Each structure stands twice: as structure tokens, then as C-alpha cells.
Tab-separated table of C-alpha atoms and ligand atoms in Angstrom:
chain	number	residue	atom	x	y	z
A	1	MET	CA	12.980	-13.354	-2.094
A	2	SER	CA	9.125	-13.717	-0.378
A	3	ILE	CA	6.940	-12.013	-3.262
A	4	ARG	CA	8.838	-10.985	-6.976
A	5	ILE	CA	6.852	-9.689	-8.812
A	6	GLN	CA	7.895	-9.016	-12.843
A	7	ASN	CA	7.026	-6.607	-15.900
A	8	VAL	CA	3.555	-7.368	-13.919
A	9	SER	CA	0.569	-5.322	-16.298
A	10	LYS	CA	-2.536	-4.794	-15.557
A	11	ARG	CA	-5.880	-3.765	-17.585
A	12	TYR	CA	-9.568	-3.732	-16.981
A	13	GLY	CA	-10.757	-3.647	-20.301
A	14	GLU	CA	-9.205	-0.015	-21.662
A	15	GLN	CA	-8.415	0.739	-18.354
A	16	LEU	CA	-4.254	-0.069	-17.709
A	17	ALA	CA	-4.174	-0.415	-13.903
A	18	LEU	CA	-0.984	-1.487	-13.169
A	19	ASN	CA	2.177	-0.478	-15.925
A	20	GLN	CA	5.396	-2.913	-16.308
A	21	VAL	CA	5.356	-3.613	-12.307
A	22	ASN	CA	8.804	-4.480	-10.903
A	23	LEU	CA	8.848	-5.538	-7.459
A	24	GLU	CA	10.805	-7.971	-4.942
A	25	VAL	CA	10.553	-8.094	-1.587
A	26	LYS	CA	12.664	-9.968	0.515
A	27	SER	CA	11.528	-12.186	3.933
A	28	GLY	CA	10.986	-9.786	6.865
A	29	GLU	CA	10.862	-6.441	5.190
A	30	VAL	CA	8.413	-4.793	5.952
A	31	VAL	CA	7.318	-3.011	2.803
A	32	GLY	CA	4.395	0.184	2.397
A	33	PHE	CA	3.036	0.386	-0.744
A	34	LEU	CA	2.364	4.251	-0.669
A	35	GLY	CA	0.073	5.960	-3.303
A	36	PRO	CA	-3.091	8.415	-3.912
A	37	ASN	CA	-6.335	6.410	-5.073
A	38	GLY	CA	-6.044	4.489	-7.913
A	39	ALA	CA	-3.101	4.028	-7.959
A	40	GLY	CA	-3.225	0.726	-8.120
A	41	LYS	CA	-2.119	-0.608	-4.894
A	42	SER	CA	-5.340	-2.393	-4.947
A	43	THR	CA	-5.113	-4.406	-8.102
A	44	MET	CA	-1.458	-5.460	-6.831
A	45	MET	CA	-2.324	-6.691	-3.696
A	46	LYS	CA	-5.337	-8.422	-5.313
A	47	ILE	CA	-2.879	-10.052	-7.584
A	48	ILE	CA	0.051	-10.637	-4.958
A	49	THR	CA	-3.301	-13.362	-2.930
A	50	CYS	CA	-4.700	-14.471	-6.866
A	51	TYR	CA	-7.570	-13.066	-7.106
A	52	LEU	CA	-7.141	-10.994	-9.810
A	53	PRO	CA	-5.126	-12.628	-13.133
A	54	PRO	CA	-2.556	-9.885	-14.090
A	55	THR	CA	-2.418	-9.344	-17.753
A	56	GLU	CA	0.797	-9.739	-18.284
A	57	GLY	CA	4.067	-11.063	-16.176
A	58	GLU	CA	4.725	-13.160	-13.446
A	59	VAL	CA	4.067	-12.936	-9.443
A	60	GLN	CA	5.734	-15.416	-7.064
A	61	VAL	CA	4.625	-16.170	-3.904
A	62	CYS	CA	7.563	-17.667	-1.755
A	63	GLY	CA	8.516	-19.493	-5.311
A	64	PHE	CA	5.167	-20.332	-6.460
A	65	ASN	CA	4.354	-18.922	-9.076
A	66	VAL	CA	-0.228	-17.499	-8.564
A	67	MET	CA	-1.526	-18.696	-12.194
A	68	GLU	CA	0.472	-22.230	-11.872
A	69	ASP	CA	0.489	-23.057	-8.064
A	70	PRO	CA	-2.837	-20.399	-6.325
A	71	LEU	CA	-3.341	-22.678	-3.837
A	72	LYS	CA	-0.033	-23.218	-2.567
A	73	VAL	CA	0.361	-18.966	-2.918
A	74	LYS	CA	-2.962	-19.436	-0.424
A	75	ARG	CA	-1.012	-21.624	2.085
A	76	LYS	CA	1.511	-18.843	2.108
A	77	VAL	CA	-0.311	-15.515	1.728
A	78	GLY	CA	-2.699	-13.793	4.406
A	79	TYR	CA	-4.483	-10.884	2.754
A	80	LEU	CA	-7.035	-8.280	4.951
A	81	PRO	CA	-8.633	-6.779	1.673
A	82	GLU	CA	-10.081	-3.329	1.920
A	83	HIS	CA	-12.860	-2.383	3.343
A	84	ASN	CA	-12.562	-5.934	5.566
A	85	PRO	CA	-15.529	-7.269	4.327
A	86	LEU	CA	-16.822	-9.701	7.443
A	87	TYR	CA	-20.191	-11.363	7.778
A	88	LEU	CA	-21.354	-9.583	10.329
A	89	ASP	CA	-24.614	-11.850	12.390
A	90	MET	CA	-21.516	-14.148	13.031
A	91	TYR	CA	-19.662	-14.853	15.536
A	92	VAL	CA	-16.517	-13.362	16.347
A	93	LYS	CA	-15.063	-17.441	17.549
A	94	GLU	CA	-17.555	-18.392	15.099
A	95	PHE	CA	-15.683	-16.370	12.517
A	96	LEU	CA	-12.403	-17.258	12.440
A	97	HIS	CA	-13.377	-21.025	12.519
A	98	PHE	CA	-14.510	-20.821	9.520
A	99	ALA	CA	-11.648	-19.138	8.660
A	100	GLY	CA	-9.367	-21.806	9.547
A	101	GLU	CA	-11.664	-24.389	8.107
A	102	VAL	CA	-10.837	-23.583	4.897
A	103	HIS	CA	-7.101	-23.814	5.503
A	104	LYS	CA	-8.143	-27.690	7.375
A	105	LEU	CA	-6.419	-26.580	10.397
A	106	PRO	CA	-5.556	-28.873	12.803
A	107	GLN	CA	-6.285	-28.004	16.215
A	108	LEU	CA	-8.767	-25.204	15.234
A	109	LYS	CA	-9.991	-24.648	18.422
A	110	LYS	CA	-7.095	-23.662	20.272
A	111	ARG	CA	-5.733	-21.891	16.595
A	112	VAL	CA	-8.710	-19.859	17.097
A	113	ASN	CA	-7.896	-18.930	21.480
A	114	GLU	CA	-4.613	-18.091	20.181
A	115	MET	CA	-5.106	-15.644	17.404
A	116	ILE	CA	-8.026	-13.730	19.552
A	117	GLU	CA	-5.191	-13.633	22.351
A	118	LEU	CA	-2.769	-12.414	19.396
A	119	VAL	CA	-4.838	-9.691	18.530
A	120	GLY	CA	-6.609	-7.990	21.525
A	121	LEU	CA	-9.737	-9.819	20.564
A	122	GLY	CA	-10.801	-11.134	24.683
A	123	ARG	CA	-13.068	-9.010	25.968
A	124	GLU	CA	-14.911	-8.880	22.793
A	125	GLN	CA	-14.388	-13.087	21.245
A	126	HIS	CA	-18.594	-13.472	22.596
A	127	LYS	CA	-19.762	-11.351	20.512
A	128	GLN	CA	-21.465	-10.305	17.151
A	129	ILE	CA	-19.217	-8.109	14.536
A	130	GLY	CA	-21.883	-6.604	13.411
A	131	ALA	CA	-21.354	-4.981	17.330
A	132	LEU	CA	-17.775	-3.692	17.157
A	133	SER	CA	-16.425	-1.361	16.923
A	134	LYS	CA	-14.460	-0.427	12.972
A	135	GLY	CA	-11.536	-1.116	14.715
A	136	PHE	CA	-12.389	-4.590	16.382
A	137	ARG	CA	-13.740	-5.918	13.478
A	138	GLN	CA	-10.147	-4.325	11.860
A	139	ARG	CA	-8.627	-7.341	14.339
A	140	VAL	CA	-11.055	-9.323	13.536
A	141	GLY	CA	-9.380	-9.052	9.536
A	142	LEU	CA	-6.460	-9.351	10.975
A	143	ALA	CA	-6.820	-12.586	12.760
A	144	GLN	CA	-8.268	-14.083	9.954
A	145	ALA	CA	-4.964	-12.854	7.705
A	146	MET	CA	-3.003	-14.514	10.112
A	147	ILE	CA	-4.493	-17.914	11.480
A	148	HIS	CA	-3.016	-19.679	8.796
A	149	ASP	CA	0.240	-18.530	10.052
A	150	PRO	CA	0.921	-16.942	6.600
A	151	GLU	CA	4.918	-15.884	5.875
A	152	VAL	CA	3.619	-12.832	3.407
A	153	LEU	CA	0.907	-9.965	5.336
A	154	ILE	CA	-0.795	-8.307	2.616
A	155	LEU	CA	-2.846	-5.712	4.285
A	156	ASP	CA	-4.988	-3.184	2.186
A	157	GLU	CA	-5.363	0.118	3.265
A	158	PRO	CA	-5.718	-1.855	7.466
A	159	THR	CA	-6.571	1.683	9.521
A	160	SER	CA	-8.822	3.577	7.363
A	161	GLY	CA	-11.424	4.533	8.537
A	162	LEU	CA	-10.413	4.146	12.073
A	163	ASP	CA	-11.151	7.168	14.634
A	164	PRO	CA	-7.319	8.196	15.534
A	165	ASN	CA	-7.133	5.919	19.293
A	166	GLN	CA	-8.809	2.923	16.920
A	167	LEU	CA	-5.530	4.104	14.633
A	168	VAL	CA	-2.987	4.367	16.666
A	169	GLU	CA	-3.830	0.697	18.096
A	170	ILE	CA	-4.398	-0.880	15.044
A	171	ARG	CA	-0.581	0.785	13.513
A	172	GLU	CA	1.261	-0.731	16.763
A	173	LEU	CA	-0.632	-4.657	16.423
A	174	VAL	CA	0.763	-4.593	12.316
A	175	ARG	CA	4.112	-2.748	13.591
A	176	GLN	CA	4.512	-5.603	15.957
A	177	ILE	CA	3.540	-8.602	13.618
A	178	GLY	CA	5.577	-6.924	11.886
A	179	GLU	CA	8.893	-8.557	13.634
A	180	GLN	CA	8.249	-11.458	12.817
A	181	LYS	CA	6.679	-11.891	8.687
A	182	THR	CA	7.197	-10.116	5.484
A	183	VAL	CA	4.271	-7.342	5.765
A	184	MET	CA	3.520	-4.990	2.370
A	185	LEU	CA	0.091	-2.601	3.688
A	186	SER	CA	-0.964	-0.054	1.193
A	187	THR	CA	-2.122	3.208	2.717
A	188	HIS	CA	-2.356	6.606	1.103
A	189	ILE	CA	-1.107	8.322	4.321
A	190	MET	CA	2.840	8.641	4.865
A	191	GLN	CA	3.049	9.195	8.693
A	192	GLU	CA	1.470	6.207	8.435
A	193	VAL	CA	4.161	4.176	6.734
A	194	GLU	CA	6.945	6.098	8.720
A	195	ALA	CA	5.355	4.557	11.577
A	196	ILE	CA	5.224	0.513	10.518
A	197	CYS	CA	7.886	0.338	8.002
A	198	ASN	CA	11.266	0.247	7.406
A	199	ARG	CA	10.954	0.652	3.573
A	200	VAL	CA	8.320	2.444	1.249
A	201	VAL	CA	7.859	1.800	-2.451
A	202	ILE	CA	5.620	4.947	-4.247
A	203	ILE	CA	3.284	4.055	-6.501
A	204	ASN	CA	1.759	6.478	-8.943
A	205	ARG	CA	-0.725	5.522	-12.436
A	206	GLY	CA	0.662	2.363	-12.511
A	207	HIS	CA	3.741	3.432	-11.999
A	208	ILE	CA	6.250	2.858	-9.592
A	209	VAL	CA	7.935	5.969	-9.162
A	210	ALA	CA	9.688	5.512	-5.967
A	211	ASP	CA	11.343	2.593	-3.879
A	212	GLY	CA	13.841	3.109	-0.759
A	213	PRO	CA	14.581	2.931	2.932
A	214	THR	CA	12.015	5.002	4.568
A	215	THR	CA	14.316	7.600	6.390
A	216	ASP	CA	15.546	8.776	2.444
A	217	ILE	CA	11.231	9.207	1.169
A	218	ARG	CA	10.996	10.953	4.276
A	219	ARG	CA	14.543	12.992	3.501
A	220	MET	CA	13.104	13.753	0.047
A	221	ALA	CA	9.543	14.881	1.827
A	222	ASP	CA	10.972	17.473	3.955
A	223	ALA	CA	13.328	18.517	1.238
A	224	GLY	CA	9.938	20.676	0.778
A	225	ALA	CA	7.861	24.014	2.391
A	226	VAL	CA	5.915	23.134	5.094
A	227	ILE	CA	2.612	24.487	5.453
A	228	LEU	CA	1.199	25.916	8.679
A	229	ARG	CA	-2.094	27.816	9.624
A	230	VAL	CA	-1.286	30.496	13.281
A	231	GLU	CA	-4.101	31.790	14.857
A	232	PHE	CA	-2.936	35.079	16.655
A	233	ASP	CA	-4.570	37.123	19.586
A	234	GLY	CA	-5.435	40.007	17.497
A	235	ASP	CA	-5.403	41.132	14.089
A	236	GLU	CA	-2.536	42.666	13.829
A	237	THR	CA	-0.657	42.026	10.889
A	238	PRO	CA	2.449	39.498	11.964
A	239	ASP	CA	4.841	41.983	9.798
A	240	GLY	CA	8.106	40.261	10.407
A	241	LEU	CA	7.359	37.147	10.538
A	242	VAL	CA	8.353	36.586	6.887
A	243	MET	CA	11.819	38.070	7.924
A	244	LEU	CA	13.251	34.738	9.901
A	245	PRO	CA	14.805	31.975	8.029
A	246	GLU	CA	12.425	29.802	8.041
A	247	ILE	CA	9.582	31.133	7.315
A	248	ILE	CA	9.202	31.805	3.509
A	249	GLU	CA	5.531	32.703	2.722
A	250	VAL	CA	3.155	34.431	4.975
A	251	GLN	CA	-0.461	35.234	3.877
A	252	PRO	CA	-3.919	36.321	5.030
A	253	GLU	CA	-6.643	33.715	5.614
A	254	GLY	CA	-9.378	35.651	7.015
A	255	GLY	CA	-10.117	36.596	10.434
A	256	ASN	CA	-6.371	36.076	12.674
A	257	SER	CA	-5.753	33.525	10.902
A	258	TRP	CA	-2.688	33.049	8.940
A	259	LYS	CA	-0.972	30.793	6.094
A	260	VAL	CA	2.467	30.490	6.663
A	261	LYS	CA	4.733	28.643	4.539
A	262	ALA	CA	7.986	27.309	5.377
A	263	LYS	CA	11.302	25.321	4.404
A	264	GLY	CA	11.264	21.929	5.192
A	265	GLY	CA	13.428	19.852	7.675
A	266	THR	CA	13.587	23.369	9.802
A	267	ASP	CA	11.949	23.832	13.138
A	268	ALA	CA	9.351	26.927	11.596
A	269	ARG	CA	6.600	26.109	15.001
A	270	LYS	CA	9.193	26.599	17.251
A	271	ALA	CA	10.175	29.982	15.239
A	272	ILE	CA	6.975	31.433	15.200
A	273	ALA	CA	6.968	30.317	18.414
A	274	ALA	CA	9.223	32.492	19.455
A	275	TRP	CA	8.750	35.331	17.251
A	276	ALA	CA	5.150	35.574	19.058
A	277	GLN	CA	7.168	35.810	22.913
A	278	GLN	CA	9.377	38.451	21.198
A	279	ASN	CA	6.663	40.438	19.715
A	280	ASP	CA	3.776	40.531	22.461
A	281	ARG	CA	1.948	38.421	20.590
A	282	LEU	CA	-0.107	35.665	21.979
A	283	ILE	CA	-1.425	32.000	19.846
A	284	LEU	CA	-4.414	30.242	19.957
A	285	THR	CA	-3.468	27.574	17.210
A	286	LEU	CA	-0.907	26.405	15.487
A	287	ASN	CA	-1.202	23.516	13.365
A	288	GLU	CA	0.675	21.921	10.847
A	289	GLU	CA	-0.912	20.616	7.542
A	290	GLU	CA	-0.332	16.574	6.895
A	291	GLN	CA	2.637	16.244	4.572
A	292	LYS	CA	1.117	15.852	1.347
A	293	LEU	CA	1.681	12.416	-0.298
A	294	GLU	CA	0.969	15.161	-3.981
A	295	ASP	CA	4.482	16.683	-2.781
A	296	VAL	CA	6.027	14.077	-1.736
A	297	PHE	CA	5.111	12.756	-5.950
A	298	LYS	CA	5.528	16.258	-7.604
A	299	GLN	CA	9.169	16.258	-5.658
A	300	LEU	CA	10.149	12.427	-6.687
A	301	THR	CA	8.582	12.280	-10.933
A	302	ALA	CA	9.866	16.466	-10.735
A	303	ASN	CA	12.791	14.832	-13.242
A	304	ARG	CA	10.963	11.585	-15.176
B	1	LIG	P1	-5.625	1.688	-5.236
B	1	LIG	O1	-5.953	1.001	-4.653
B	1	LIG	O2	-4.259	2.405	-5.280
B	1	LIG	O3	-6.807	2.177	-4.724
B	1	LIG	P2	-7.156	0.135	-7.323
B	1	LIG	O4	-6.158	-0.268	-7.849
B	1	LIG	O5	-8.107	-0.125	-6.702
B	1	LIG	O6	-6.679	1.298	-6.804
B	1	LIG	O7	-7.393	1.159	-8.953
B	1	LIG	C1	-6.548	1.010	-9.918
B	1	LIG	C2	-7.301	1.952	-11.086
B	1	LIG	O8	-8.038	0.755	-11.620
B	1	LIG	C3	-8.215	2.843	-11.049
B	1	LIG	O9	-8.319	3.617	-11.831
B	1	LIG	C4	-9.393	2.080	-10.525
B	1	LIG	O10	-10.615	3.095	-11.235
B	1	LIG	C5	-9.318	0.590	-11.633
B	1	LIG	N1	-10.317	-0.039	-11.007
B	1	LIG	C6	-9.978	-0.937	-9.958
B	1	LIG	N2	-10.672	-2.102	-10.332
B	1	LIG	C7	-11.384	-2.115	-11.435
B	1	LIG	C8	-12.174	-2.198	-11.870
B	1	LIG	N3	-13.373	-4.394	-11.693
B	1	LIG	N4	-12.885	-2.364	-13.029
B	1	LIG	C9	-12.398	-1.418	-13.835
B	1	LIG	N5	-11.124	-0.768	-13.635
B	1	LIG	C10	-11.138	-0.962	-12.087
B	2	LIG	MG1	-7.794	0.412	-3.361
């Protein structure tokens, strides 16, 4: 077992951030730790990486207890903290060298070069960290987290604040890393988990509310309604739309725009496009809203 969390609670004064959390992560798993802001994700990750002690309960990483054997745990774990705090005035190589020295690594120069290669920092390797884009800074953070070749990687919101291109690149990099290592990554974006993880653990207000294969959680999310926004060329009411079996409700949004509620798991966009064609209506835009994590939560917690 790579990570074993038993009855862990964490209090910050009066605030209960984690409430009796139990979780086991097997070697080689890539787990998405999904939850809204304030759910307790970062707190759990800080406890696993020995940055914070639990108030109650036990955490083991690769068999070592975080309270009793923190040095051994740190050797097994790589950690990319939230907001990736880097030394902006340091150079990429200098920083990775420094990160390796902390772990007393032999042949550090070679190792730094390997990491630069691995995370795709070749062209940026001589730059100052402060001069790098957010996406490249995340690569530096990932290289730092992996420099001592840990078995377990803990990545706290590794894609937050990235632009869409950087986001795709970092997700792909994490996915590749996940083929070699046990990874736990936190996010509040459902799609991110689907892109990278084979298992999802959902946390809400310090409680684990769901845990299962990504495909199962997706199915639960699909059962819910999907919201689409359609903009037509011309402001006639699209009367027949609501008659389609995929569509639940159509509401005006002002101008030529309509908010369409469709059944989950159906191909509502195709149905709307076909309807428009048959009825001589031109669609200017047709967008599906991102599946809201809150909706998934509501379904998962409805009967609890
Ligand atoms: P997440 O990473 O899921 O957004 P956090 O673990 O950061 O959640 O926070 C969980 C809860 O604990 C939140 O209610 C947050 O306000 C609180 N919290 C986090 N860190 C501290 C702290 N250092 N002192 C007091 N409360 C904290
Ligand atoms: Mg957090």
C-alpha cells in the first residue's frame, strides 16, 4: 500500500478541516482528489507530506508513519504544493540543484539534466524562474517534486492558473508521470480527473463522499442534467425544441440566446443542430456548460 490514511481528523482551532478520513491508495494508482474550495484537499496533502501533523488518526506512506518516520516518508514522497512557491530570482538549474541537495543526491548534475529532459525544460533551462510562464514554472515544480525519484507524488492543484494550452500540456505530462508512479492530485475540475486519473475520491467539508473508478463517477454525473446555451440568428422563440426527447426545458436568456436544459448522457447538441436544420434556423453559438462539480455532489450526497 502506498498511502494509508486511518481515521484522520484535523482541526485548525475551532475549524474542523478533516473529519475521520479513511483512504488507501495502492501502488501505481493515479487518484484524483476532487472537491470544492475549502473541502480539505490541501490539508490532507500537507499531512501526507509531513508538513502538518494530524489532530487525530494515522497516516502511513510506503509503510512509514508520518509522525514517527518523517525523514523516511519525505524520501518516498514528492510534493508539488498549491500555488507552487518557487524562488523567482533563482535560475532553473540552480533551483533544481538546490532541491537535489536537500535530498543529498549523488551525481546531482546528471540528475538535474535528466529532470530537465523529463519535464521538457530544455529550452528554458538557463532562465531565471521569474522569467518563465506559469506553465513552465509548473514544470520546474514537477521536476523539483520528482528529483529524488519518489514512489509517491502528491500534486496540489497542479493546473490551477494555467491557460488552456499550458493546461493540456501539464495534464499530459502528469498523465505520463502517472504511468510510473503512484500519484494523488487535487483539483476542483471534474474533466481534469477524467483526463488523468483512473480513480476519483470526492471530498466535501472534510468528508469523503465518494470513491470509485473514474468511469463510475462519470456515469453518476451523466445521470444529471446538462445545461447548454444556444444563440440563434434571429429572435423567434425556438418553440419545437422542448418537444425533443433529449430536452427538458428551454428558457430565454435575452436577445437571441436560450438556455436549454437537456438530459444527461444524451447527445443534446446533435439533436439541437438537427432540429435547427429542419426548421431553417441558423445556430450562431452552441455551448455546453462544464459539468458542475456541485451537481455531482448533490447527486452523491442526496441520500446521505
Ligand atoms: P482545499 O484545499 O480543499 O481548498 P483546505 O485544506 O485548504 O481546503 O482547507 C480546509 C478548511 O480548513 C477550510 O475551511 C480552510 O478555511 C481551513 N483552513 C485551512 N488552512 C487553515 C489554517 N492554516 N488555519 C485555519 N484554517 C485553515
Ligand atoms: Mg487547496
